[in-house]
CSV table of C-alpha atoms in Angstrom, one decimal:
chain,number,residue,atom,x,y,z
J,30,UNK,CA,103.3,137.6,94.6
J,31,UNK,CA,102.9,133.8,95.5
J,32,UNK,CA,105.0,133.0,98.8
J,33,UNK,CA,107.5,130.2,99.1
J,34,UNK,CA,105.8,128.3,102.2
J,35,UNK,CA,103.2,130.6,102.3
J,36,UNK,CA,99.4,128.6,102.5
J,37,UNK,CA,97.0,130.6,100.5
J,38,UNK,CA,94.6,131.9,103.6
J,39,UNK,CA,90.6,130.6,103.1
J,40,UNK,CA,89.7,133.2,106.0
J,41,UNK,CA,87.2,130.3,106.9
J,42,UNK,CA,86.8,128.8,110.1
J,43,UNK,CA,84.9,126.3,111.8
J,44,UNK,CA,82.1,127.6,113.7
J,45,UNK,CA,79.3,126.5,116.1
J,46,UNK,CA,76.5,128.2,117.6
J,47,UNK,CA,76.7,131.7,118.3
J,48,UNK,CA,79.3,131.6,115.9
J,49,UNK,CA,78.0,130.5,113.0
J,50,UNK,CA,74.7,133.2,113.4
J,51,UNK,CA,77.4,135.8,113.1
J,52,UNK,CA,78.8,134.3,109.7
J,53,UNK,CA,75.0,133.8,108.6
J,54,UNK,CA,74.8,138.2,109.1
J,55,UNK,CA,78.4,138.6,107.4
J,56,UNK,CA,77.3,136.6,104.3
J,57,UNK,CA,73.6,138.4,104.4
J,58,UNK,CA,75.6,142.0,104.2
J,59,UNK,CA,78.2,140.6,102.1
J,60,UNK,CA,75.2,139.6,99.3
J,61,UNK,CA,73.2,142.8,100.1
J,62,UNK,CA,76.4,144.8,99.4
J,63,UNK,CA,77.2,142.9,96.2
J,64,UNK,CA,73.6,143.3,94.9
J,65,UNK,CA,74.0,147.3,95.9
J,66,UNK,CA,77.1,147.8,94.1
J,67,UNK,CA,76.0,145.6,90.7
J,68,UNK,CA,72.3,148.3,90.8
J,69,UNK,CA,74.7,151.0,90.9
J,70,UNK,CA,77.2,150.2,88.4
J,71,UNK,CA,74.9,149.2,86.1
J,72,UNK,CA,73.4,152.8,86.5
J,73,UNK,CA,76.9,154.1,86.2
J,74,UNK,CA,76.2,156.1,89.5
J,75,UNK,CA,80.4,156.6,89.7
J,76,UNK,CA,80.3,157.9,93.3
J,77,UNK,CA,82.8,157.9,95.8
J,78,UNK,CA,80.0,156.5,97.9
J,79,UNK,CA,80.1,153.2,96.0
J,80,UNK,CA,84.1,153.6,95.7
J,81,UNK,CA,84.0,153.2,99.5
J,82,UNK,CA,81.4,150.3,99.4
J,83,UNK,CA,83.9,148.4,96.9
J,84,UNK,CA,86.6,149.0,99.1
J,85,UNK,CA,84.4,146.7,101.7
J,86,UNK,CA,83.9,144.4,99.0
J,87,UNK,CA,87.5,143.6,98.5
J,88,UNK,CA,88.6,143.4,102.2
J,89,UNK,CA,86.0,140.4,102.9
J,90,UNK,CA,86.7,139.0,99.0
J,91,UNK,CA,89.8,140.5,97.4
J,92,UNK,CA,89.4,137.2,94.7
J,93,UNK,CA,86.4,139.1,93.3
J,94,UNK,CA,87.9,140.1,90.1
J,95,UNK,CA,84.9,142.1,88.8
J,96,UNK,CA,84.4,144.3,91.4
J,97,UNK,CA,88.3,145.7,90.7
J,98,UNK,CA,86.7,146.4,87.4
J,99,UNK,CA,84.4,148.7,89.0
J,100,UNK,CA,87.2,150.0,91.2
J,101,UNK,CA,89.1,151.1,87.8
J,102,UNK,CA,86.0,152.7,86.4
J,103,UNK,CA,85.0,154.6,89.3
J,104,UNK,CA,88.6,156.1,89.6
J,105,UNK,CA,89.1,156.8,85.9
J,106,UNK,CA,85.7,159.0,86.3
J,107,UNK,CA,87.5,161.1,88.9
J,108,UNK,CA,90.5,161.1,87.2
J,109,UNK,CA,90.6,164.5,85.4
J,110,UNK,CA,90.5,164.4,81.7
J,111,UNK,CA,91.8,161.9,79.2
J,112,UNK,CA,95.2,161.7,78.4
J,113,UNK,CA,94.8,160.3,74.9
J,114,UNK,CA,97.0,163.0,73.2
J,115,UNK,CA,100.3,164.7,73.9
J,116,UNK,CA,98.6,168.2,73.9
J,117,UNK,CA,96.1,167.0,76.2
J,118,UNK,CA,98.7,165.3,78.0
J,119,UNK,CA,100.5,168.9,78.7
J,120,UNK,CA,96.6,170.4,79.1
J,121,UNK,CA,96.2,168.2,82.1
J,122,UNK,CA,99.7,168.5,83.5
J,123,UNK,CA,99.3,172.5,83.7
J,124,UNK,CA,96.5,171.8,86.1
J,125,UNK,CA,98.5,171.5,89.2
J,126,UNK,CA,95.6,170.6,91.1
J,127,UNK,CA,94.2,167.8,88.8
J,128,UNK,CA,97.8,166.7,89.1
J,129,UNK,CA,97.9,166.2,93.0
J,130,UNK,CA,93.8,165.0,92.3
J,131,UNK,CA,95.5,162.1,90.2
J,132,UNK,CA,98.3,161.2,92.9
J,133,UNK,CA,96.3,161.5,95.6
J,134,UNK,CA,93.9,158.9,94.5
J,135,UNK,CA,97.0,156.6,93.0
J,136,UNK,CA,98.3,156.8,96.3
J,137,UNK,CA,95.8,156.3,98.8
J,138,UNK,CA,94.9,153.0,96.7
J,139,UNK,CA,98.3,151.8,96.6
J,140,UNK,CA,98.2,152.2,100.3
J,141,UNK,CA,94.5,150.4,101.0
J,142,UNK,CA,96.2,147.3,98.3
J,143,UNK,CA,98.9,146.4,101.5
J,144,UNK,CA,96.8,145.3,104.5
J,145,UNK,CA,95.5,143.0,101.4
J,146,UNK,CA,99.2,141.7,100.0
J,147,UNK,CA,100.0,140.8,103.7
J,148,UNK,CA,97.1,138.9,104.3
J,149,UNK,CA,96.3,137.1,100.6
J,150,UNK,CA,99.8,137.4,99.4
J,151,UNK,CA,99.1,134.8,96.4
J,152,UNK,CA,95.6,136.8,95.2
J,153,UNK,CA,97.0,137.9,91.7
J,154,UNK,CA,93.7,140.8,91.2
J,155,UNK,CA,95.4,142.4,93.8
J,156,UNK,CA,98.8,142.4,92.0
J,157,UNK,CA,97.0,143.3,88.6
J,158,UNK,CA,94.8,146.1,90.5
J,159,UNK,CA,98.2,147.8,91.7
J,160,UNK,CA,100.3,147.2,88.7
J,161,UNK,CA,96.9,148.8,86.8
J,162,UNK,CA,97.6,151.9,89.2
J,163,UNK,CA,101.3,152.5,88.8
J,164,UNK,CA,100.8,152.2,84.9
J,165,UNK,CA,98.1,155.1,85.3
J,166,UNK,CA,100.7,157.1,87.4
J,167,UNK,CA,103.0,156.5,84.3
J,168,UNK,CA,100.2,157.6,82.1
J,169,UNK,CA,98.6,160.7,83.9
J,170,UNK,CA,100.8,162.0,86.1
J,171,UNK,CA,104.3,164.5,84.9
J,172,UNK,CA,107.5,161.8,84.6
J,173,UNK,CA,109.0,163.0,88.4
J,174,UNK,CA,105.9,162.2,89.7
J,175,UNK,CA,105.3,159.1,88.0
J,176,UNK,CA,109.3,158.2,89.1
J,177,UNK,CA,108.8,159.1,92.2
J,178,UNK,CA,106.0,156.3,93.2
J,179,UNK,CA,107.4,153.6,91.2
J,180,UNK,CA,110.8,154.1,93.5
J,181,UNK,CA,109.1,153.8,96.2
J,182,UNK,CA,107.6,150.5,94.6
J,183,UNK,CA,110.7,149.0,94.1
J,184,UNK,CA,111.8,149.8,97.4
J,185,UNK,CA,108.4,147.5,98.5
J,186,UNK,CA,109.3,144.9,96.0
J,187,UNK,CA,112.9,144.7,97.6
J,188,UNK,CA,111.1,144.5,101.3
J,189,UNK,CA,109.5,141.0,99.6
J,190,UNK,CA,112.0,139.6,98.5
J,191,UNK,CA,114.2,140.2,101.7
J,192,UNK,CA,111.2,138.4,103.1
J,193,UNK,CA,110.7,135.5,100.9
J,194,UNK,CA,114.1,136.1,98.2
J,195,UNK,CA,113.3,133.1,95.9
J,196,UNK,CA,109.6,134.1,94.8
J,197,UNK,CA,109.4,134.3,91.0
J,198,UNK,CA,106.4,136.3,90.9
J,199,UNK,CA,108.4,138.9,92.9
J,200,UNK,CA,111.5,138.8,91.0
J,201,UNK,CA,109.0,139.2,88.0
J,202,UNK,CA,107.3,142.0,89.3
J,203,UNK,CA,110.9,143.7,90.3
J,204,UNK,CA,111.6,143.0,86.8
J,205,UNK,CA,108.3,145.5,85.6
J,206,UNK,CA,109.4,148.0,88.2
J,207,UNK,CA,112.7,148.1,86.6
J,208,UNK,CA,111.9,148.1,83.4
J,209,UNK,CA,109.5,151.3,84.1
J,210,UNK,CA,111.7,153.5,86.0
J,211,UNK,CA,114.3,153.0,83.5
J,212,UNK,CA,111.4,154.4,80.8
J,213,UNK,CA,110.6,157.3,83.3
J,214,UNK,CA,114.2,158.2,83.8
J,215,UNK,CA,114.6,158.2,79.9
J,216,UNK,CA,112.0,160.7,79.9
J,217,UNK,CA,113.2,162.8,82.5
J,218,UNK,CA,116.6,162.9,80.8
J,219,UNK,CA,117.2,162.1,77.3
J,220,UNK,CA,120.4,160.0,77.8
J,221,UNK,CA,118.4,157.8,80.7
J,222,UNK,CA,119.6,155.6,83.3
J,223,UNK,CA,120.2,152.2,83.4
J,224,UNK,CA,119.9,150.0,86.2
J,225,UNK,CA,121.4,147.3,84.8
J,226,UNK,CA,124.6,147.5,87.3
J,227,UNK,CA,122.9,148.0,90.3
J,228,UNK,CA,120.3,144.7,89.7
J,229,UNK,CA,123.3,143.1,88.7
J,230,UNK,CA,124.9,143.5,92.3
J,231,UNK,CA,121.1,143.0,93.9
J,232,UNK,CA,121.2,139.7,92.0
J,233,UNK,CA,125.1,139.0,93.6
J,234,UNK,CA,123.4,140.5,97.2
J,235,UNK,CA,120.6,137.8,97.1
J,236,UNK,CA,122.7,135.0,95.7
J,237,UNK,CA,125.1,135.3,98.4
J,238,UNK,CA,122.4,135.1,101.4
J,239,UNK,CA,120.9,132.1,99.7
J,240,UNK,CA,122.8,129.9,96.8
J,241,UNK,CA,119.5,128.3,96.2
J,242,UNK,CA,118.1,131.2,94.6
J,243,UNK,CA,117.3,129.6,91.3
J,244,UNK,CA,115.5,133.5,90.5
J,245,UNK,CA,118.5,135.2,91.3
J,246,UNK,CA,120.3,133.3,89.6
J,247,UNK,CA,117.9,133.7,86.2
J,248,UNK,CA,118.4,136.9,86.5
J,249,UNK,CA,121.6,137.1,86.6
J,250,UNK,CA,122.1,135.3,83.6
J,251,UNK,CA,119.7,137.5,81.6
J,252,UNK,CA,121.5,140.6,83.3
J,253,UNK,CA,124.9,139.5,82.0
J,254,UNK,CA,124.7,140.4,78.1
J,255,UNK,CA,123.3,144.1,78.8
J,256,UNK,CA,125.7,144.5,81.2
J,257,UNK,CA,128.9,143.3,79.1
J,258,UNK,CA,127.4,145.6,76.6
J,259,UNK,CA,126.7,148.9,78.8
J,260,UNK,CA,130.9,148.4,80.8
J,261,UNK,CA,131.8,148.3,77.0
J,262,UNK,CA,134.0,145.4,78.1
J,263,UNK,CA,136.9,144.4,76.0
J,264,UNK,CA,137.7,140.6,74.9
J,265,UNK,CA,140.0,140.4,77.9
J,266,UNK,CA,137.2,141.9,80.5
J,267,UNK,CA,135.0,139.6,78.8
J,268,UNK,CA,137.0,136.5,79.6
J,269,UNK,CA,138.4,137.6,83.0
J,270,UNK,CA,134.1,138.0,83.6
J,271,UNK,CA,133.6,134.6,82.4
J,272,UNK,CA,136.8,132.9,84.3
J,273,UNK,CA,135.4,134.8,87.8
J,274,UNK,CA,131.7,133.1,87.4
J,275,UNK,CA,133.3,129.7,86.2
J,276,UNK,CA,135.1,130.1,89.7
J,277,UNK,CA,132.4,131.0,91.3
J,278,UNK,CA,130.0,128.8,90.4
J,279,UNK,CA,132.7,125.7,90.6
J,280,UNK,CA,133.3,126.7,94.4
J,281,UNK,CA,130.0,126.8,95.3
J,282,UNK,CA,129.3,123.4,93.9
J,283,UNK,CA,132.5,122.0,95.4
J,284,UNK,CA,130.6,122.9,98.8
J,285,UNK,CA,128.0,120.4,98.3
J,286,UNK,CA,128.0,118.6,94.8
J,287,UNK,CA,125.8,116.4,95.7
J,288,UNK,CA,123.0,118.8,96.8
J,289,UNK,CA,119.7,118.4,94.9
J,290,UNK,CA,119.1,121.9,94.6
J,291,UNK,CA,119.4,122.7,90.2
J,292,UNK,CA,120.2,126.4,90.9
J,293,UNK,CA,123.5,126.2,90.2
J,294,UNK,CA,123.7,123.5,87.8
J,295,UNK,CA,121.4,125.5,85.3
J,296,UNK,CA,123.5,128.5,85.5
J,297,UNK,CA,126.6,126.1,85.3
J,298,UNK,CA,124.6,125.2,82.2
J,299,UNK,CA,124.3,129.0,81.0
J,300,UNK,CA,127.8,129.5,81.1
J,301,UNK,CA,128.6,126.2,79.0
J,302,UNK,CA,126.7,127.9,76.1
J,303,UNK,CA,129.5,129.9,75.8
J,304,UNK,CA,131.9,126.9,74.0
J,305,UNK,CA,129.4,125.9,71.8
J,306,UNK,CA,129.7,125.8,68.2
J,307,UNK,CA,127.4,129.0,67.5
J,308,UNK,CA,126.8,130.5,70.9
J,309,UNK,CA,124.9,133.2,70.1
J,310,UNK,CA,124.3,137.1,70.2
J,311,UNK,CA,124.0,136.7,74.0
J,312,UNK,CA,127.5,134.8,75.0
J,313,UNK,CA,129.8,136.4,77.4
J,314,UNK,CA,133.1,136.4,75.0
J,315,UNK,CA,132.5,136.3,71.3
J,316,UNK,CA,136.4,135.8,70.3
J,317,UNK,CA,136.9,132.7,71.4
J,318,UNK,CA,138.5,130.2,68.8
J,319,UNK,CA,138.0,126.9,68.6
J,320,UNK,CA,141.2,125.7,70.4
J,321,UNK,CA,140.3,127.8,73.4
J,322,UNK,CA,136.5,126.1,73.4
J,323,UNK,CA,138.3,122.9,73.6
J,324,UNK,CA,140.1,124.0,76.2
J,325,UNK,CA,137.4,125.2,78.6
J,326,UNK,CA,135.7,122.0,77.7
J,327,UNK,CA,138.9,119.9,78.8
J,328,UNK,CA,139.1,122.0,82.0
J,329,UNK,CA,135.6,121.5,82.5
J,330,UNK,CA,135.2,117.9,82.2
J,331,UNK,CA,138.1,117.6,84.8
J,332,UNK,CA,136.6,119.8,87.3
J,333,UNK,CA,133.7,117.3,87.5
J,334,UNK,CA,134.9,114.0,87.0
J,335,UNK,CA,136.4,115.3,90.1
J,336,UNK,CA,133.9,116.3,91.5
J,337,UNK,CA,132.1,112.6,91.2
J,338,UNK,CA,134.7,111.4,94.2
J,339,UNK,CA,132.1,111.0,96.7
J,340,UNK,CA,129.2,112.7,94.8
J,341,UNK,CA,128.2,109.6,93.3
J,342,UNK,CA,124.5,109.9,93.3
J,343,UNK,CA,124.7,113.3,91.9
J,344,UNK,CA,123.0,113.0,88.4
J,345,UNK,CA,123.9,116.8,87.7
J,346,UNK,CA,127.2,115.8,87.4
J,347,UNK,CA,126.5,113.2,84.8
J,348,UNK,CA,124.4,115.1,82.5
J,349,UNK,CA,127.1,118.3,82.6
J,350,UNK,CA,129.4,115.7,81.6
J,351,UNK,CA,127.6,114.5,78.4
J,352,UNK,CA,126.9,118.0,77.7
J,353,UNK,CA,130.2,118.5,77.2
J,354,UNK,CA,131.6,115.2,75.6
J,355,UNK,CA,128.4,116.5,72.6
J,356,UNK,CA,129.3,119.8,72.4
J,357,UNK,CA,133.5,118.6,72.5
J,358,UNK,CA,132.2,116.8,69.5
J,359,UNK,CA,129.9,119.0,67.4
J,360,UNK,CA,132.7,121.8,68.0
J,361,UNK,CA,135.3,118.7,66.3
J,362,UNK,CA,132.9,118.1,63.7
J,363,UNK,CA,132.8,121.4,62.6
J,364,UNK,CA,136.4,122.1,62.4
J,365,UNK,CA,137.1,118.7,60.4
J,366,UNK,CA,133.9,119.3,58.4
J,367,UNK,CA,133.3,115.1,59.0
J,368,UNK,CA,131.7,113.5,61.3
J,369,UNK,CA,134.0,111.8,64.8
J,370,UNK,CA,133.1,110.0,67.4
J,371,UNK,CA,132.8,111.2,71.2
J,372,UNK,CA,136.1,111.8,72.2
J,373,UNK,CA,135.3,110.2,75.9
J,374,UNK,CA,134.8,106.7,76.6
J,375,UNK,CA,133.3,107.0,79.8
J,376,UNK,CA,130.2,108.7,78.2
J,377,UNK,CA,128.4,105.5,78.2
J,378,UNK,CA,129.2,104.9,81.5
J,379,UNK,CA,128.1,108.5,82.8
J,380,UNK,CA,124.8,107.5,81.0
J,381,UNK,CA,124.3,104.1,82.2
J,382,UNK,CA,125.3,105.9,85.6
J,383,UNK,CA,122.0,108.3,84.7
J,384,UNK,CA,119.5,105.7,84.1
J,385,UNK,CA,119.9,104.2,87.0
J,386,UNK,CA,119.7,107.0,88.8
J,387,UNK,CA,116.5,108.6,87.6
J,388,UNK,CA,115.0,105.8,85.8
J,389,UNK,CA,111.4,107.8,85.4
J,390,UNK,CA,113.6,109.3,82.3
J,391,UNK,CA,114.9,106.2,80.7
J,392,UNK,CA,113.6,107.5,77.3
J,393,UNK,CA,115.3,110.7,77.1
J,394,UNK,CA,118.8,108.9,78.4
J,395,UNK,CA,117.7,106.0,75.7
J,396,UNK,CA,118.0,109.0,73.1
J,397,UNK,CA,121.3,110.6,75.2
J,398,UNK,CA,122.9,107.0,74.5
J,399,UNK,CA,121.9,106.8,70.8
J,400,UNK,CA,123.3,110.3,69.9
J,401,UNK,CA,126.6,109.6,72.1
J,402,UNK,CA,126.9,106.3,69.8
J,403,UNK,CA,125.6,108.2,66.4
């Protein structure tokens, strides 16, 4: 999980002398070790001898992707059994203490992988080594069990991100933790339990201690659909949903519209989809008619043109407003079933206004000023 700020740590330092000789003997037992562990492997001596030799391995070079290869074979070899089949499944879950064998070993390497995430937080073997182990606890270990550790994973995950909140790889990773204990709970109880509401409020937690949080925000919007669905929200809680994020969102850029931060102008964006033509399966209200688009629009375009007193330099604001004079227009279009031209004459200004703001971009407002004039 890559860290906002966070250099990625060589654990190489310049050395003279006395120094130096002591690297020399680290890199001579580093090799010696390597070349012991490859003999053995190759032999397939699976001992917890050479388990504890990999484990020094991976504290002086946790980027040494193969030898967490031999880290997964030596533990599938104590692992008891093979749970390719339901009945061996239930064979190996009888055995109570194969079953503590299995969690014990899960455990004690999830607990050796932390000293390693603090101190090469952006190493991803280490990330793919523990997700490996928390799939086996899924796959060996009785569903209470298996729920058990993966709650206390999320509970690490949300340590993370309390630390460093707008990391995508650890909003990604909470994502897989989610999306596992909601599998477990399914099988500890057939009617499940989704988490949709409570990462919904973690989302509104994180977004609220930082409005910057371009993750939390992402998640929010993919959050939003399932969550409509699960309330079983009416037409009316659907629009009084969309109405309180249009207010949100338009408050928090009132704060500072000229900020350069795109959090909240692509989520700004997500709710726009909502008064196009053909929004979609995953729009927030699905009965809207066509007057009530244009409506929204209308309000929308006056918010920000607005907003522009003293935002000037904000090219956000200009490229929300074309959005909207197009989609005004393809929504027009396809109520008169003929083509009509942009229903706002500033558009070419707002674009002119564009080009000279971010000129690296002149082709794609080029194109903007073509379709406004098509």
């Amino acid at each position: 999980m890559a860290g906002h700020g966070i250099p990625r740590v060589s654990g190489l330092s310049a050395t003279t002398g006395a120094g130096r000789e002591k690297e020399l003997r680290k890199i001579q037992d580093y090799r010696g070790l390597v070349d012991t562990v490859n003999a053995k492997m190759r032999e397939k001596a699976y001992t917890k001898e050479i388990l504890s030799m990999t484990t020094k391995l991976l504290e002086m070079n946790p980027e040494y992707y193969t030898v967490w290869n031999y880290r997964r074979r030596l533990l599938q070899s104590f692992f008891p059994g093979d749970p390719s089949t339901e009945t061996r499944i239930a064979d190996i879950w009888s055995d109570v203490s194969g079953t503590e064998k299995v969690r014990k070993y899960i455990l004690d390497d999830l607990a050796f992988l932390l000293p390693l995430l603090r101190k090469f937080p952006k190493c991803y073997w280490i990330w793919n080594y523990r997700i490996w182990l928390l799939d086996e606890a899924s796959r060996r270990l009785p569903p209470k069990i298996a729920y058990d550790i993966w709650q206390k994973e999320l509970g690490l995950v949300g340590k993370m991100l309390s630390l460093d909140g707008r990391n995508f790889h650890g909003w990604g990773y909470r994502r897989k933790v989610v999306s596992e204990l909601e599998k477990l709970s399914a099988k500890l109880d057939s009617a499940g339990t989704s988490m949709t509401e409570a990462e919904f409020n973690y989302t509104t937690k994180m977004i609220e201690s930082n409005l910057s949080n371009f993750s939390a925000w992402h998640r929010r919007s993919k959050l939003i659909p399932k969550l409509l669905e699960e309330r079983n929200s009416s037409n009316a809680e659907r629009r009084d949903f969309l109405d309180k994020g249009k207010s949100c969102r338009t408050r928090a850029l009132w704060a500072d519209p000229d900020s350069k931060d795109q959090s909240l102008w692509f989520y700004h964006q997500y709710l726009l989809k909502n008064f196009e033509p053909d929004p979609g399966n995953g729009s927030i209200v699905r009965d809207l008619s066509h007057e009530d688009k244009l409506s929204y629009i209308e309000a929308q375009v006056g918010d920000l043109v607005d907003m522009l007193e003293g935002a000037e330099t904000c090219k956000w604001i200009y490229q929300r407003l074309i959005d909207l004079a197009l989609m005004r227009r393809a929504l027009t279009n396809k109520a008169m079933n003929e083509p009509r031209p942009i229903a706002y004459p500033e558009a070419k200004s707002w674009i002119d206004s564009l080009a000279e703001l971010d000129p690296l971009r002149r082709g794609r407002w080029d194109d903007l000023r073509s379709e406004i004039n098509g």
